[in-house]
Amino acid sequence: MAGLAAAMILTTAACGQDAPMIMPMSEFQLEMRAALLKADPTLRIELVGEDSLKIHQAKAAKDDEGMSLFLDNAYGRYRNAPGDLDKIVGQLARVMASSGEKAALERDKLVVLIRPVEYLQAMPGAELVYKPLVGDFIEVVAVDESESFRLATKDDLAKAGIETAEAWAAARKNTGEKIGPIEVQSMEPGVWFVTDGASLALNLVSMPERWAAQGIEIKDEAAVVFLQRNVLLIADTADPARLSRFVKFVKANEGEPEVFSTSVFLYRHGNWSVLEPSK
C-alpha cells in the first residue's frame, strides 16, 4: 500500500522544517472578513465565535438574518496548502460577496453533486432538489457558477419554468459533459485515486461505462470512498487482502484536513450497499 500512501501526499498538509506556520482559526476568520470587505466594502459582517461569520448585504432589509459562512472547510483547505491563503480566501470572498445577486437559472448550468446529507443544512428552510444515493450520501442538483456551485431550490426551478424531472435530466447530461479532465492514479493494482478539473470527480461512480476508459478495471464489485469534494477512491474488492489494506488506510485518514468521509460503500451493477465494518 506504499503507492497509496505516496499518492495521498497530494491531499495532506505539507510537512518539514520549511513549512510555513499555520495561523489559528481565529486569525483565519479575520483574514476572511478582510477579504470579504475588500470584495464588497458595503457588506456588514459579524464575527460569530471563532469559526464563522454572519454576512449582511447592503440592500438587505433590517430584519434580514443574513448569511452564515462556516469556515471549517476553507480553513481545512488552508491548513492543507498554507501558501494558497490568498487564493482560498479571495475565491470564497468573491463568491460570497456576489451571492446576494443570483444569476438566472439556466438548464445548461445545472449539475449533480454527490455530498453528505449534512450538506442540506447549508440552506435551512429551502426546498432543495435531491435524492438519496447510499448511506449518508445524497445527489443534489446544483448550479455551476464557474468558481463555485450554488444549490438549486425548487423555487429557483419554478421561476425558470423547469420541471423537477427536467432538472434532473439536464443536470445528469451536463455533468457527464462537464466532468474532466479526469486524473486517475493507480495506487497499487486494483486501487485508484480519482480527481478532475471540473470538481465533479465523485460523479464518476455513476458512470461505470467510463471506468475502463480511465484504466479502472473492476471484475465484479467496487469499494468506493467519497474522500473529499473532488477526491474519489475506488478499489476492486476481488482480493480480500487488498480490500482490508484499503479499508485500514482510509480509516487512518479520519480527521485529516478536507477529508469529509471515510465511509466505504460497495457498488455492483448499479446496486449500492454499505461495507460492513467486519469486512
PDB file of C-alpha atoms in Angstrom:
ATOM      1  CA  MET A   1       0.000   0.000   0.000  1.00  0.00           C
ATOM      2  CA  ALA A   2       3.036   2.256  -0.186  1.00  0.00           C
ATOM      3  CA  GLY A   3       1.824   3.625  -3.525  1.00  0.00           C
ATOM      4  CA  LEU A   4      -1.485   4.670  -1.994  1.00  0.00           C
ATOM      5  CA  ALA A   5       0.243   6.410   0.885  1.00  0.00           C
ATOM      6  CA  ALA A   6       2.548   8.234  -1.521  1.00  0.00           C
ATOM      7  CA  ALA A   7      -0.330   9.433  -3.669  1.00  0.00           C
ATOM      8  CA  MET A   8      -2.204  10.759  -0.662  1.00  0.00           C
ATOM      9  CA  ILE A   9       0.621  13.219  -0.061  1.00  0.00           C
ATOM     10  CA  LEU A  10      -1.197  15.242  -2.699  1.00  0.00           C
ATOM     11  CA  THR A  11      -4.126  15.735  -0.329  1.00  0.00           C
ATOM     12  CA  THR A  12      -2.481  16.224   3.048  1.00  0.00           C
ATOM     13  CA  ALA A  13      -0.646  19.146   4.582  1.00  0.00           C
ATOM     14  CA  ALA A  14       2.977  19.665   3.737  1.00  0.00           C
ATOM     15  CA  CYS A  15       5.449  18.822   6.475  1.00  0.00           C
ATOM     16  CA  GLY A  16       9.056  19.741   7.093  1.00  0.00           C
ATOM     17  CA  GLN A  17      11.263  22.361   8.651  1.00  0.00           C
ATOM     18  CA  ASP A  18      10.492  24.931   5.925  1.00  0.00           C
ATOM     19  CA  ALA A  19       6.703  24.568   6.162  1.00  0.00           C
ATOM     20  CA  PRO A  20       5.001  27.897   6.957  1.00  0.00           C
ATOM     21  CA  MET A  21       3.432  28.476  10.345  1.00  0.00           C
ATOM     22  CA  ILE A  22      -0.307  27.741  10.386  1.00  0.00           C
ATOM     23  CA  MET A  23      -2.434  30.573  11.780  1.00  0.00           C
ATOM     24  CA  PRO A  24      -5.189  29.605  14.238  1.00  0.00           C
ATOM     25  CA  MET A  25      -8.822  29.598  13.166  1.00  0.00           C
ATOM     26  CA  SER A  26      -9.448  32.944  14.915  1.00  0.00           C
ATOM     27  CA  GLU A  27      -6.844  34.670  12.717  1.00  0.00           C
ATOM     28  CA  PHE A  28      -8.137  32.926   9.606  1.00  0.00           C
ATOM     29  CA  GLN A  29     -11.596  34.271  10.483  1.00  0.00           C
ATOM     30  CA  LEU A  30     -10.188  37.825  10.464  1.00  0.00           C
ATOM     31  CA  GLU A  31      -8.421  37.189   7.144  1.00  0.00           C
ATOM     32  CA  MET A  32     -11.713  36.018   5.679  1.00  0.00           C
ATOM     33  CA  ARG A  33     -13.540  39.062   6.992  1.00  0.00           C
ATOM     34  CA  ALA A  34     -10.912  41.386   5.489  1.00  0.00           C
ATOM     35  CA  ALA A  35     -11.153  39.618   2.112  1.00  0.00           C
ATOM     36  CA  LEU A  36     -14.947  39.939   2.095  1.00  0.00           C
ATOM     37  CA  LEU A  37     -14.801  43.664   2.831  1.00  0.00           C
ATOM     38  CA  LYS A  38     -12.200  44.104   0.105  1.00  0.00           C
ATOM     39  CA  ALA A  39     -14.508  42.348  -2.355  1.00  0.00           C
ATOM     40  CA  ASP A  40     -17.516  44.417  -1.225  1.00  0.00           C
ATOM     41  CA  PRO A  41     -16.963  47.281   1.283  1.00  0.00           C
ATOM     42  CA  THR A  42     -20.748  47.679   1.696  1.00  0.00           C
ATOM     43  CA  LEU A  43     -21.156  44.346   3.485  1.00  0.00           C
ATOM     44  CA  ARG A  44     -21.890  44.188   7.201  1.00  0.00           C
ATOM     45  CA  ILE A  45     -20.005  41.291   8.743  1.00  0.00           C
ATOM     46  CA  GLU A  46     -20.329  39.893  12.253  1.00  0.00           C
ATOM     47  CA  LEU A  47     -17.787  37.568  13.838  1.00  0.00           C
ATOM     48  CA  VAL A  48     -19.585  34.518  15.252  1.00  0.00           C
ATOM     49  CA  GLY A  49     -17.432  32.588  17.680  1.00  0.00           C
ATOM     50  CA  GLU A  50     -14.062  31.860  16.110  1.00  0.00           C
ATOM     51  CA  ASP A  51     -15.138  29.735  13.156  1.00  0.00           C
ATOM     52  CA  SER A  52     -17.945  31.502  11.310  1.00  0.00           C
ATOM     53  CA  LEU A  53     -19.211  34.835  10.011  1.00  0.00           C
ATOM     54  CA  LYS A  54     -22.637  36.377   9.532  1.00  0.00           C
ATOM     55  CA  ILE A  55     -22.835  38.386   6.310  1.00  0.00           C
ATOM     56  CA  HIS A  56     -25.460  41.054   5.646  1.00  0.00           C
ATOM     57  CA  GLN A  57     -25.854  42.526   2.157  1.00  0.00           C
ATOM     58  CA  ALA A  58     -26.060  46.318   1.997  1.00  0.00           C
ATOM     59  CA  LYS A  59     -29.511  46.237   0.335  1.00  0.00           C
ATOM     60  CA  ALA A  60     -30.953  43.665   2.731  1.00  0.00           C
ATOM     61  CA  ALA A  61     -33.921  44.556   4.907  1.00  0.00           C
ATOM     62  CA  LYS A  62     -33.201  45.499   8.519  1.00  0.00           C
ATOM     63  CA  ASP A  63     -34.750  42.288   9.796  1.00  0.00           C
ATOM     64  CA  ASP A  64     -32.758  40.151   7.344  1.00  0.00           C
ATOM     65  CA  GLU A  65     -30.933  37.399   9.220  1.00  0.00           C
ATOM     66  CA  GLY A  66     -28.011  37.432   6.815  1.00  0.00           C
ATOM     67  CA  MET A  67     -25.957  34.517   5.503  1.00  0.00           C
ATOM     68  CA  SER A  68     -23.901  32.304   7.768  1.00  0.00           C
ATOM     69  CA  LEU A  69     -20.442  31.419   6.475  1.00  0.00           C
ATOM     70  CA  PHE A  70     -18.892  28.467   8.280  1.00  0.00           C
ATOM     71  CA  LEU A  71     -15.134  28.403   7.845  1.00  0.00           C
ATOM     72  CA  ASP A  72     -14.247  24.791   8.684  1.00  0.00           C
ATOM     73  CA  ASN A  73     -13.894  23.672   5.059  1.00  0.00           C
ATOM     74  CA  ALA A  74     -11.976  26.757   3.914  1.00  0.00           C
ATOM     75  CA  TYR A  75      -9.708  26.528   6.966  1.00  0.00           C
ATOM     76  CA  GLY A  76      -9.077  22.867   6.181  1.00  0.00           C
ATOM     77  CA  ARG A  77      -8.025  23.827   2.646  1.00  0.00           C
ATOM     78  CA  TYR A  78      -5.713  26.482   4.076  1.00  0.00           C
ATOM     79  CA  ARG A  79      -4.132  24.010   6.510  1.00  0.00           C
ATOM     80  CA  ASN A  80      -3.636  21.649   3.619  1.00  0.00           C
ATOM     81  CA  ALA A  81      -1.942  24.349   1.478  1.00  0.00           C
ATOM     82  CA  PRO A  82      -0.927  27.387   3.602  1.00  0.00           C
ATOM     83  CA  GLY A  83       0.761  29.014   0.626  1.00  0.00           C
ATOM     84  CA  ASP A  84      -2.653  29.277  -1.077  1.00  0.00           C
ATOM     85  CA  LEU A  85      -4.144  31.506   1.646  1.00  0.00           C
ATOM     86  CA  ASP A  86      -4.831  34.478  -0.652  1.00  0.00           C
ATOM     87  CA  LYS A  87      -6.312  32.223  -3.332  1.00  0.00           C
ATOM     88  CA  ILE A  88      -8.584  30.424  -0.858  1.00  0.00           C
ATOM     89  CA  VAL A  89      -9.974  33.482   0.919  1.00  0.00           C
ATOM     90  CA  GLY A  90     -10.103  35.501  -2.316  1.00  0.00           C
ATOM     91  CA  GLN A  91     -12.180  32.933  -4.189  1.00  0.00           C
ATOM     92  CA  LEU A  92     -14.591  32.443  -1.293  1.00  0.00           C
ATOM     93  CA  ALA A  93     -14.890  36.201  -0.799  1.00  0.00           C
ATOM     94  CA  ARG A  94     -15.810  36.755  -4.459  1.00  0.00           C
ATOM     95  CA  VAL A  95     -18.438  34.044  -4.279  1.00  0.00           C
ATOM     96  CA  MET A  96     -19.982  35.267  -1.043  1.00  0.00           C
ATOM     97  CA  ALA A  97     -19.852  38.956  -1.979  1.00  0.00           C
ATOM     98  CA  SER A  98     -21.839  38.262  -5.151  1.00  0.00           C
ATOM     99  CA  SER A  99     -24.226  35.698  -3.657  1.00  0.00           C
ATOM    100  CA  GLY A 100     -26.870  38.348  -2.992  1.00  0.00           C
ATOM    101  CA  GLU A 101     -27.381  38.715  -6.753  1.00  0.00           C
ATOM    102  CA  LYS A 102     -28.120  35.266  -8.138  1.00  0.00           C
ATOM    103  CA  ALA A 103     -27.930  34.861 -11.887  1.00  0.00           C
ATOM    104  CA  ALA A 104     -30.983  33.448 -13.618  1.00  0.00           C
ATOM    105  CA  LEU A 105     -31.042  29.664 -13.529  1.00  0.00           C
ATOM    106  CA  GLU A 106     -30.369  28.034 -16.904  1.00  0.00           C
ATOM    107  CA  ARG A 107     -30.651  24.362 -17.866  1.00  0.00           C
ATOM    108  CA  ASP A 108     -27.100  24.172 -19.215  1.00  0.00           C
ATOM    109  CA  LYS A 109     -25.710  25.307 -15.850  1.00  0.00           C
ATOM    110  CA  LEU A 110     -27.329  22.510 -13.821  1.00  0.00           C
ATOM    111  CA  VAL A 111     -25.110  19.709 -12.490  1.00  0.00           C
ATOM    112  CA  VAL A 112     -25.343  16.879  -9.977  1.00  0.00           C
ATOM    113  CA  LEU A 113     -23.215  16.948  -6.828  1.00  0.00           C
ATOM    114  CA  ILE A 114     -22.629  13.986  -4.517  1.00  0.00           C
ATOM    115  CA  ARG A 115     -22.452  15.185  -0.921  1.00  0.00           C
ATOM    116  CA  PRO A 116     -23.049  14.028   2.684  1.00  0.00           C
ATOM    117  CA  VAL A 117     -26.671  14.545   3.732  1.00  0.00           C
ATOM    118  CA  GLU A 118     -25.464  17.203   6.191  1.00  0.00           C
ATOM    119  CA  TYR A 119     -24.872  19.379   3.124  1.00  0.00           C
ATOM    120  CA  LEU A 120     -28.596  20.151   3.144  1.00  0.00           C
ATOM    121  CA  GLN A 121     -28.078  22.181   6.299  1.00  0.00           C
ATOM    122  CA  ALA A 122     -26.251  24.806   4.210  1.00  0.00           C
ATOM    123  CA  MET A 123     -29.660  26.210   3.258  1.00  0.00           C
ATOM    124  CA  PRO A 124     -32.085  25.556   6.128  1.00  0.00           C
ATOM    125  CA  GLY A 125     -35.681  26.118   5.162  1.00  0.00           C
ATOM    126  CA  ALA A 126     -35.015  25.937   1.421  1.00  0.00           C
ATOM    127  CA  GLU A 127     -36.575  23.128  -0.619  1.00  0.00           C
ATOM    128  CA  LEU A 128     -33.569  21.617  -2.341  1.00  0.00           C
ATOM    129  CA  VAL A 129     -33.699  19.096  -5.181  1.00  0.00           C
ATOM    130  CA  TYR A 130     -32.006  15.901  -4.029  1.00  0.00           C
ATOM    131  CA  LYS A 131     -32.185  12.103  -3.937  1.00  0.00           C
ATOM    132  CA  PRO A 132     -30.667   9.539  -1.548  1.00  0.00           C
ATOM    133  CA  LEU A 133     -27.642   7.731  -3.004  1.00  0.00           C
ATOM    134  CA  VAL A 134     -26.099   5.391  -0.428  1.00  0.00           C
ATOM    135  CA  GLY A 135     -25.529   5.517   3.327  1.00  0.00           C
ATOM    136  CA  ASP A 136     -25.449   9.155   4.425  1.00  0.00           C
ATOM    137  CA  PHE A 137     -24.743  10.456   0.898  1.00  0.00           C
ATOM    138  CA  ILE A 138     -27.142  12.177  -1.483  1.00  0.00           C
ATOM    139  CA  GLU A 139     -27.216  13.503  -5.024  1.00  0.00           C
ATOM    140  CA  VAL A 140     -28.262  17.155  -5.175  1.00  0.00           C
ATOM    141  CA  VAL A 141     -28.964  19.428  -8.140  1.00  0.00           C
ATOM    142  CA  ALA A 142     -26.727  22.498  -8.211  1.00  0.00           C
ATOM    143  CA  VAL A 143     -25.875  25.412 -10.470  1.00  0.00           C
ATOM    144  CA  ASP A 144     -22.331  25.595 -11.858  1.00  0.00           C
ATOM    145  CA  GLU A 145     -21.211  29.197 -11.348  1.00  0.00           C
ATOM    146  CA  SER A 146     -17.655  28.644 -12.607  1.00  0.00           C
ATOM    147  CA  GLU A 147     -15.801  29.329  -9.336  1.00  0.00           C
ATOM    148  CA  SER A 148     -18.337  27.577  -7.153  1.00  0.00           C
ATOM    149  CA  PHE A 149     -21.587  25.600  -7.090  1.00  0.00           C
ATOM    150  CA  ARG A 150     -24.897  27.005  -5.858  1.00  0.00           C
ATOM    151  CA  LEU A 151     -27.613  24.615  -4.675  1.00  0.00           C
ATOM    152  CA  ALA A 152     -30.742  24.813  -6.795  1.00  0.00           C
ATOM    153  CA  THR A 153     -34.035  25.177  -4.948  1.00  0.00           C
ATOM    154  CA  LYS A 154     -37.472  24.132  -6.123  1.00  0.00           C
ATOM    155  CA  ASP A 155     -38.358  27.830  -6.133  1.00  0.00           C
ATOM    156  CA  ASP A 156     -35.429  28.536  -8.484  1.00  0.00           C
ATOM    157  CA  LEU A 157     -36.663  25.841 -10.859  1.00  0.00           C
ATOM    158  CA  ALA A 158     -40.237  27.100 -10.734  1.00  0.00           C
ATOM    159  CA  LYS A 159     -39.148  30.661 -11.588  1.00  0.00           C
ATOM    160  CA  ALA A 160     -37.122  29.307 -14.525  1.00  0.00           C
ATOM    161  CA  GLY A 161     -40.031  27.180 -15.734  1.00  0.00           C
ATOM    162  CA  ILE A 162     -38.108  23.926 -15.299  1.00  0.00           C
ATOM    163  CA  GLU A 163     -39.885  20.820 -14.000  1.00  0.00           C
ATOM    164  CA  THR A 164     -38.048  18.697 -11.426  1.00  0.00           C
ATOM    165  CA  ALA A 165     -37.721  15.741 -13.820  1.00  0.00           C
ATOM    166  CA  GLU A 166     -36.334  18.076 -16.494  1.00  0.00           C
ATOM    167  CA  ALA A 167     -33.829  19.464 -13.991  1.00  0.00           C
ATOM    168  CA  TRP A 168     -32.505  16.002 -13.132  1.00  0.00           C
ATOM    169  CA  ALA A 169     -32.225  15.031 -16.791  1.00  0.00           C
ATOM    170  CA  ALA A 170     -30.398  18.249 -17.676  1.00  0.00           C
ATOM    171  CA  ALA A 171     -28.137  18.050 -14.611  1.00  0.00           C
ATOM    172  CA  ARG A 172     -27.063  14.467 -15.374  1.00  0.00           C
ATOM    173  CA  LYS A 173     -26.448  15.273 -19.043  1.00  0.00           C
ATOM    174  CA  ASN A 174     -24.442  18.397 -18.206  1.00  0.00           C
ATOM    175  CA  THR A 175     -22.423  16.607 -15.524  1.00  0.00           C
ATOM    176  CA  GLY A 176     -21.454  13.896 -17.999  1.00  0.00           C
ATOM    177  CA  GLU A 177     -20.299  16.547 -20.463  1.00  0.00           C
ATOM    178  CA  LYS A 178     -18.551  18.810 -17.948  1.00  0.00           C
ATOM    179  CA  ILE A 179     -16.686  16.213 -15.891  1.00  0.00           C
ATOM    180  CA  GLY A 180     -12.971  16.176 -16.672  1.00  0.00           C
ATOM    181  CA  PRO A 181     -10.224  16.291 -17.459  1.00  0.00           C
ATOM    182  CA  ILE A 182     -10.105  13.226 -15.241  1.00  0.00           C
ATOM    183  CA  GLU A 183      -6.874  12.327 -13.479  1.00  0.00           C
ATOM    184  CA  VAL A 184      -6.536   8.725 -12.298  1.00  0.00           C
ATOM    185  CA  GLN A 185      -3.592   7.393 -10.331  1.00  0.00           C
ATOM    186  CA  SER A 186      -3.141   3.688  -9.748  1.00  0.00           C
ATOM    187  CA  MET A 187      -2.076   3.353  -6.109  1.00  0.00           C
ATOM    188  CA  GLU A 188      -1.458  -0.366  -6.406  1.00  0.00           C
ATOM    189  CA  PRO A 189      -3.040  -2.944  -8.711  1.00  0.00           C
ATOM    190  CA  GLY A 190      -6.781  -2.690  -8.149  1.00  0.00           C
ATOM    191  CA  VAL A 191      -6.829   0.663  -6.262  1.00  0.00           C
ATOM    192  CA  TRP A 192      -7.347   4.057  -7.909  1.00  0.00           C
ATOM    193  CA  PHE A 193      -7.330   7.691  -6.800  1.00  0.00           C
ATOM    194  CA  VAL A 194      -9.550   9.948  -8.970  1.00  0.00           C
ATOM    195  CA  THR A 195      -9.768  13.747  -9.291  1.00  0.00           C
ATOM    196  CA  ASP A 196     -10.951  16.016 -12.099  1.00  0.00           C
ATOM    197  CA  GLY A 197     -10.632  19.583 -13.324  1.00  0.00           C
ATOM    198  CA  ALA A 198     -14.337  20.426 -13.041  1.00  0.00           C
ATOM    199  CA  SER A 199     -14.622  19.435  -9.350  1.00  0.00           C
ATOM    200  CA  LEU A 200     -17.135  16.738 -10.298  1.00  0.00           C
ATOM    201  CA  ALA A 201     -14.942  13.662  -9.769  1.00  0.00           C
ATOM    202  CA  LEU A 202     -17.345  11.977  -7.331  1.00  0.00           C
ATOM    203  CA  ASN A 203     -19.866  11.625 -10.137  1.00  0.00           C
ATOM    204  CA  LEU A 204     -17.631   9.119 -11.896  1.00  0.00           C
ATOM    205  CA  VAL A 205     -19.195   6.466  -9.634  1.00  0.00           C
ATOM    206  CA  SER A 206     -22.444   6.978 -11.540  1.00  0.00           C
ATOM    207  CA  MET A 207     -20.668   6.439 -14.860  1.00  0.00           C
ATOM    208  CA  PRO A 208     -19.297   2.866 -14.722  1.00  0.00           C
ATOM    209  CA  GLU A 209     -19.330   2.785 -18.521  1.00  0.00           C
ATOM    210  CA  ARG A 210     -16.366   5.202 -18.371  1.00  0.00           C
ATOM    211  CA  TRP A 211     -14.305   3.274 -15.848  1.00  0.00           C
ATOM    212  CA  ALA A 212     -12.426   1.041 -18.276  1.00  0.00           C
ATOM    213  CA  ALA A 213     -11.544   4.048 -20.450  1.00  0.00           C
ATOM    214  CA  GLN A 214      -9.892   5.596 -17.380  1.00  0.00           C
ATOM    215  CA  GLY A 215      -7.953   2.422 -16.613  1.00  0.00           C
ATOM    216  CA  ILE A 216     -10.276   1.376 -13.785  1.00  0.00           C
ATOM    217  CA  GLU A 217     -10.907  -2.342 -14.215  1.00  0.00           C
ATOM    218  CA  ILE A 218     -13.459  -3.801 -11.777  1.00  0.00           C
ATOM    219  CA  LYS A 219     -14.071  -7.555 -12.021  1.00  0.00           C
ATOM    220  CA  ASP A 220     -17.346  -7.643 -10.110  1.00  0.00           C
ATOM    221  CA  GLU A 221     -17.752  -5.247  -7.174  1.00  0.00           C
ATOM    222  CA  ALA A 222     -16.127  -1.879  -6.386  1.00  0.00           C
ATOM    223  CA  ALA A 223     -15.353  -0.370  -2.974  1.00  0.00           C
ATOM    224  CA  VAL A 224     -15.941   3.387  -3.152  1.00  0.00           C
ATOM    225  CA  VAL A 225     -14.942   6.224  -0.810  1.00  0.00           C
ATOM    226  CA  PHE A 226     -16.061   9.834  -1.305  1.00  0.00           C
ATOM    227  CA  LEU A 227     -12.968  11.140   0.445  1.00  0.00           C
ATOM    228  CA  GLN A 228     -13.162  14.848  -0.419  1.00  0.00           C
ATOM    229  CA  ARG A 229     -15.400  17.027  -2.582  1.00  0.00           C
ATOM    230  CA  ASN A 230     -13.265  16.202  -5.600  1.00  0.00           C
ATOM    231  CA  VAL A 231     -11.388  13.088  -4.488  1.00  0.00           C
ATOM    232  CA  LEU A 232     -12.776   9.628  -5.169  1.00  0.00           C
ATOM    233  CA  LEU A 233     -11.135   6.359  -4.135  1.00  0.00           C
ATOM    234  CA  ILE A 234     -12.113   3.140  -5.935  1.00  0.00           C
ATOM    235  CA  ALA A 235     -10.877  -0.373  -5.204  1.00  0.00           C
ATOM    236  CA  ASP A 236     -11.603  -3.739  -6.795  1.00  0.00           C
ATOM    237  CA  THR A 237     -12.901  -5.975  -3.997  1.00  0.00           C
ATOM    238  CA  ALA A 238     -11.836  -9.209  -5.725  1.00  0.00           C
ATOM    239  CA  ASP A 239      -8.779  -9.533  -3.436  1.00  0.00           C
ATOM    240  CA  PRO A 240      -9.874  -9.626   0.255  1.00  0.00           C
ATOM    241  CA  ALA A 241      -6.351  -8.790   1.452  1.00  0.00           C
ATOM    242  CA  ARG A 242      -6.214  -5.696  -0.761  1.00  0.00           C
ATOM    243  CA  LEU A 243      -9.675  -4.619   0.400  1.00  0.00           C
ATOM    244  CA  SER A 244      -8.576  -4.976   4.027  1.00  0.00           C
ATOM    245  CA  ARG A 245      -5.498  -2.785   3.405  1.00  0.00           C
ATOM    246  CA  PHE A 246      -7.674  -0.272   1.581  1.00  0.00           C
ATOM    247  CA  VAL A 247     -10.169  -0.020   4.447  1.00  0.00           C
ATOM    248  CA  LYS A 248      -7.419   0.373   7.062  1.00  0.00           C
ATOM    249  CA  PHE A 249      -5.747   3.118   5.072  1.00  0.00           C
ATOM    250  CA  VAL A 250      -8.997   5.021   4.545  1.00  0.00           C
ATOM    251  CA  LYS A 251      -9.915   4.848   8.234  1.00  0.00           C
ATOM    252  CA  ALA A 252      -6.455   6.130   9.139  1.00  0.00           C
ATOM    253  CA  ASN A 253      -7.262   9.361   7.273  1.00  0.00           C
ATOM    254  CA  GLU A 254     -10.193  10.317   9.514  1.00  0.00           C
ATOM    255  CA  GLY A 255      -9.789  13.860  10.773  1.00  0.00           C
ATOM    256  CA  GLU A 256      -7.356  14.960   8.046  1.00  0.00           C
ATOM    257  CA  PRO A 257      -7.960  18.440   6.545  1.00  0.00           C
ATOM    258  CA  GLU A 258     -10.580  18.371   3.772  1.00  0.00           C
ATOM    259  CA  VAL A 259     -11.497  14.710   4.368  1.00  0.00           C
ATOM    260  CA  PHE A 260     -15.268  14.697   4.775  1.00  0.00           C
ATOM    261  CA  SER A 261     -15.932  10.979   4.779  1.00  0.00           C
ATOM    262  CA  THR A 262     -14.132   7.699   5.283  1.00  0.00           C
ATOM    263  CA  SER A 263     -17.247   5.551   4.872  1.00  0.00           C
ATOM    264  CA  VAL A 264     -16.702   2.674   2.438  1.00  0.00           C
ATOM    265  CA  PHE A 265     -19.536   1.744   0.078  1.00  0.00           C
ATOM    266  CA  LEU A 266     -19.925  -1.153  -2.333  1.00  0.00           C
ATOM    267  CA  TYR A 267     -21.147  -0.822  -5.910  1.00  0.00           C
ATOM    268  CA  ARG A 268     -22.152  -3.754  -8.094  1.00  0.00           C
ATOM    269  CA  HIS A 269     -24.006  -3.480 -11.405  1.00  0.00           C
ATOM    270  CA  GLY A 270     -25.978  -0.377 -10.407  1.00  0.00           C
ATOM    271  CA  ASN A 271     -26.678  -1.512  -6.841  1.00  0.00           C
ATOM    272  CA  TRP A 272     -25.251   0.199  -3.747  1.00  0.00           C
ATOM    273  CA  SER A 273     -24.637  -1.059  -0.217  1.00  0.00           C
ATOM    274  CA  VAL A 274     -22.606  -0.108   2.836  1.00  0.00           C
ATOM    275  CA  LEU A 275     -19.458  -2.102   3.592  1.00  0.00           C
ATOM    276  CA  GLU A 276     -19.877  -3.853   6.923  1.00  0.00           C
ATOM    277  CA  PRO A 277     -17.096  -2.931   9.424  1.00  0.00           C
ATOM    278  CA  SER A 278     -16.132  -6.588   9.798  1.00  0.00           C
ATOM    279  CA  LYS A 279     -15.035  -6.831   6.167  1.00  0.00           C
TER     280      LYS A 279
END
